[in-house]
């Protein structure tokens, strides 16, 4: 079985940067997203540049059975996913009561259910071989509630909690699981969530996808479970643990307004 790094949401933003970093260091890849044409362009570019093998799998992670379909694809190709990067995700800016319910449902599917199911299918083979790394892309949003992005923050809180719990369950195995918690980062996320007007993205200096991925890539082999790139993001997370929750949620509201 050939080892591969599987990346969801690899068509842009952080996922694309992960694909570049892993291909550059000689890893074969499975790239997943809805935009097949973009994934084939990326496959062509990275295969030519780095001489690795890249498999493309078009999948909408908001649909039922998405993770089991991905698992079947990987099994049919006789691949072993030794690195799994659950990166696909999106947000939505605005008041919950004004939101589109279908979009919120899809967000829960992509950000929570698909991550949980991907871990379910791919952690077991890793445990059997006693080797592997799972990186779940969470967010600094996972550390507090987020008025004006209520569902998104809650999805990231789920993924953070779930990842931390699994890291303890798997501590005596060769499998490690990590939560990457970036702060505001310049990617397609901003337009997908209609966040252009949010103070969080307008007034703060945003990281680049490359900076975030370079940080994560360096930390993949160490023992840390929760990875927070950037000094300001670390301070933000620390403050949210010290300041009362009733105050933190108001501050988040004021920043996001
Ligand atoms: N940017 C930030 O400020 C920020 C901060 C903290 C955490 N994050 C997290 O980082 C992760 C990556 O986001 P990004 O910033 O790189 O945003 P992005 O540039 O918008 O990329 C999102 C990726 O997710 C994929 N995706 C979205 N919906 C999907 C679906 N239904 N099925 C399959 N794939 C889907 C997209 O691919 P297709 O459109 O081709 O399907 C795309 O490749 C997300 O989990 C996000 O929550 C982002």
XYZ file of C-alpha atoms and ligand atoms in Angstrom:
305
model
C 0.000 0.000 0.000
C 1.283 3.412 -0.977
C 1.397 6.106 1.745
C -0.578 9.254 0.980
C -1.451 12.553 2.630
C -5.181 13.200 2.273
C -6.270 16.861 2.326
C -9.886 17.997 2.277
C -10.636 21.458 0.931
C -7.470 21.362 -1.155
C -8.731 23.606 -3.969
C -7.676 26.870 -2.286
C -6.579 28.703 0.859
C -4.946 26.656 3.602
C -5.697 23.322 1.890
C -3.817 24.334 -1.237
C -0.839 25.479 0.851
C -0.865 22.136 2.676
C -0.882 20.367 -0.704
C 2.129 22.402 -1.864
C 4.081 21.778 1.367
C 3.447 18.032 1.419
C 4.138 17.592 -2.299
C 7.347 19.612 -1.967
C 8.594 17.219 0.707
C 7.941 14.227 -1.559
C 4.564 12.997 -0.324
C 1.884 11.506 -2.556
C -1.481 13.182 -2.102
C -5.228 12.669 -2.259
C -6.952 15.995 -2.851
C -10.645 16.400 -2.037
C -13.081 19.258 -2.705
C -16.097 20.051 -4.877
C -14.098 21.854 -7.584
C -12.661 19.021 -9.671
C -11.221 21.289 -12.379
C -9.178 23.248 -9.815
C -7.948 20.028 -8.196
C -6.781 18.694 -11.597
C -4.896 21.948 -12.258
C -3.189 21.613 -8.869
C -2.426 17.925 -9.516
C -0.793 18.784 -12.863
C 1.290 21.605 -11.422
C 2.511 19.738 -8.322
C 3.168 16.417 -10.102
C 5.290 18.197 -12.708
C 7.142 20.236 -10.105
C 7.784 17.590 -7.448
C 7.425 14.185 -9.178
C 4.832 12.889 -6.700
C 1.562 11.057 -7.452
C -1.650 12.941 -6.792
C -5.158 11.481 -6.731
C -8.151 13.764 -7.147
C -11.521 12.992 -5.620
C -14.452 15.321 -6.153
C -16.722 15.314 -3.123
C -19.240 17.604 -1.482
C -18.644 17.081 2.244
C -22.047 18.493 3.127
C -23.677 15.358 1.679
C -24.429 12.160 3.569
C -21.859 9.343 3.245
C -19.158 11.706 1.941
C -16.508 10.350 4.322
C -17.333 6.685 3.629
C -17.186 7.381 -0.129
C -13.725 8.916 0.335
C -12.661 5.903 2.392
C -13.912 3.507 -0.344
C -11.993 5.498 -2.973
C -8.787 5.250 -0.950
C -9.283 1.505 -0.343
C -9.935 0.819 -4.050
C -6.709 2.598 -4.942
C -4.914 0.553 -2.245
C -3.578 3.592 -0.446
C -2.681 4.088 3.189
C -3.493 7.539 4.546
C -0.631 8.183 6.951
C -1.425 11.904 7.169
C -5.013 13.155 7.192
C -5.701 16.879 7.059
C -9.352 17.669 7.746
C -9.248 21.211 6.452
C -12.442 21.863 4.444
C -14.778 24.269 6.161
C -16.611 27.540 5.874
C -18.380 30.174 7.957
C -21.298 32.550 7.661
C -21.441 36.111 8.943
C -24.604 37.701 10.351
C -27.390 37.239 12.848
C -28.537 33.629 13.217
C -32.224 34.549 12.942
C -31.562 36.232 9.577
C -29.488 33.353 8.237
C -30.235 30.736 5.613
C -30.960 27.510 7.513
C -29.718 25.306 4.676
C -26.330 27.054 4.805
C -26.115 26.496 8.584
C -27.009 22.813 8.121
C -24.382 22.413 5.418
C -21.844 24.106 7.688
C -22.539 21.629 10.471
C -22.148 18.779 7.970
C -18.854 20.025 6.527
C -17.255 21.477 9.677
C -18.407 18.836 12.182
C -19.897 15.646 10.742
C -17.428 15.159 7.920
C -14.478 15.736 10.296
C -15.873 13.274 12.835
C -16.571 10.642 10.157
C -13.193 11.091 8.436
C -11.502 10.516 11.809
C -13.679 7.445 12.344
C -12.739 5.842 9.018
C -9.068 6.797 8.862
C -7.902 6.605 12.502
C -8.592 2.843 12.677
C -6.195 1.803 9.882
C -3.619 4.178 11.386
C -4.020 2.509 14.782
C -3.663 -0.940 13.204
C -0.361 0.138 11.663
C 0.535 2.103 14.789
C 1.467 5.160 12.779
C -0.160 8.302 11.418
C -1.039 11.939 11.978
C -4.446 13.596 11.852
C -4.641 17.374 11.717
C -8.088 18.883 12.215
C -8.262 22.514 11.176
C -10.154 24.299 13.956
C -9.821 28.016 14.683
C -9.240 30.461 17.520
C -13.039 30.698 17.191
C -13.215 27.322 18.936
C -12.240 28.849 22.306
C -15.299 31.066 22.827
C -18.780 31.749 21.543
C -19.079 34.003 18.506
C -22.019 36.367 18.220
C -22.655 37.143 14.515
C -21.011 33.827 13.546
C -22.718 31.679 16.151
C -22.900 28.388 14.259
C -19.368 28.660 12.882
C -17.782 29.265 16.310
C -19.801 26.392 17.750
C -18.641 24.022 14.987
C -15.023 24.869 15.757
C -15.591 24.366 19.497
C -16.857 20.873 18.662
C -13.816 20.035 16.551
C -11.407 21.370 19.167
C -13.031 19.407 21.989
C -13.323 16.245 19.886
C -9.690 16.442 18.765
C -8.371 16.969 22.288
C -10.394 13.999 23.557
C -9.124 11.710 20.777
C -5.551 12.785 21.446
C -5.837 11.336 24.951
C -7.557 8.144 23.769
C -4.736 7.582 21.277
C -1.835 8.654 23.458
C -0.365 5.142 23.748
C -0.458 4.510 20.005
C 1.767 5.700 17.192
C -1.048 7.932 15.954
C -1.108 11.606 16.835
C -4.010 13.972 16.409
C -3.770 17.744 16.411
C -6.008 20.791 16.293
C -4.704 23.679 14.209
C -6.303 26.916 15.427
C -5.532 29.814 13.079
C -6.752 33.361 13.593
C -7.977 35.567 10.732
C -6.187 34.489 7.552
C -6.438 35.876 4.020
C -8.129 33.115 2.026
C -11.379 32.455 0.182
C -12.927 32.023 3.646
C -13.547 35.778 3.917
C -15.751 36.028 0.825
C -17.398 32.619 1.396
C -18.577 33.860 4.814
C -19.358 37.422 3.615
C -16.921 38.661 6.225
C -15.578 41.672 4.321
C -17.423 44.043 6.662
C -16.527 42.252 9.908
C -14.150 44.238 12.139
C -12.222 41.009 12.714
C -11.041 40.994 9.120
C -11.168 44.749 8.387
C -9.115 46.067 11.314
C -6.765 43.238 12.336
C -3.666 42.191 10.430
C -4.491 38.884 8.825
C -1.998 36.081 8.355
C -1.310 34.548 4.956
C -2.215 30.920 4.268
C 1.475 30.225 3.672
C 2.466 31.518 7.132
C -0.180 29.380 8.852
C 0.730 26.224 6.952
C 4.472 26.705 7.419
C 3.857 26.934 11.171
C 1.653 23.795 11.188
C 4.036 21.846 8.970
C 6.908 22.465 11.387
C 4.802 21.309 14.364
C 3.399 18.122 12.799
C 5.992 15.851 14.393
C 6.042 17.335 17.884
C 3.904 16.354 20.853
C 1.732 19.478 20.995
C -1.960 18.821 20.388
C -3.341 22.350 20.071
C -1.415 24.460 17.571
C -2.026 28.216 17.558
C -0.072 30.147 14.931
C 0.874 33.772 15.678
C 1.656 35.642 18.884
C -1.565 37.734 18.871
C -3.718 34.642 18.430
C -1.985 32.986 21.395
C -2.664 36.101 23.489
C -6.302 36.122 22.335
C -6.767 32.487 23.357
C -5.056 33.027 26.695
C -7.233 36.084 27.412
C -10.391 34.126 26.620
C -9.383 31.688 29.379
C -8.746 34.406 31.965
C -11.538 36.903 31.249
C -15.078 35.850 32.315
C -17.095 34.251 29.500
C -19.828 36.879 29.887
C -17.258 39.561 29.002
C -15.502 37.584 26.268
C -18.677 37.061 24.240
C -19.421 40.790 24.373
C -15.903 41.626 23.205
C -16.236 39.180 20.317
C -19.516 40.821 19.358
C -17.920 44.294 19.416
C -14.976 43.149 17.303
C -17.139 41.331 14.785
C -19.752 44.040 14.362
N -9.332 31.949 6.755
C -9.510 32.111 8.075
O -9.543 33.248 8.598
C -9.620 30.900 8.948
C -9.351 31.051 10.326
C -9.451 29.949 11.164
C -9.792 28.718 10.634
N -10.048 28.595 9.294
C -10.436 27.268 8.790
O -9.506 26.865 7.826
C -10.095 25.889 6.965
C -9.758 26.213 5.528
O -10.397 27.428 5.167
P -9.689 28.529 4.264
O -9.459 29.700 5.124
O -8.542 27.960 3.522
O -10.910 28.911 3.301
P -11.115 28.739 1.719
O -10.008 29.382 0.994
O -12.511 29.211 1.476
O -11.035 27.170 1.491
C -12.052 26.316 1.941
C -11.871 24.955 1.299
O -12.934 24.112 1.788
C -13.559 23.504 0.680
N -14.976 23.277 0.936
C -15.906 24.182 1.349
N -17.116 23.606 1.376
C -16.957 22.328 0.968
C -17.837 21.228 0.770
N -19.169 21.341 0.969
N -17.328 20.041 0.354
C -16.002 19.919 0.110
N -15.120 20.923 0.270
C -15.589 22.109 0.689
C -13.366 24.452 -0.493
O -13.345 23.714 -1.711
P -14.460 23.768 -2.877
O -15.092 25.108 -2.846
O -13.672 23.451 -4.103
O -15.393 22.645 -2.519
C -11.975 25.001 -0.202
O -10.992 24.179 -0.780
C -11.589 25.903 7.296
O -11.905 24.804 8.098
C -11.777 27.205 8.071
O -12.847 27.137 8.967
C -9.956 29.652 8.454
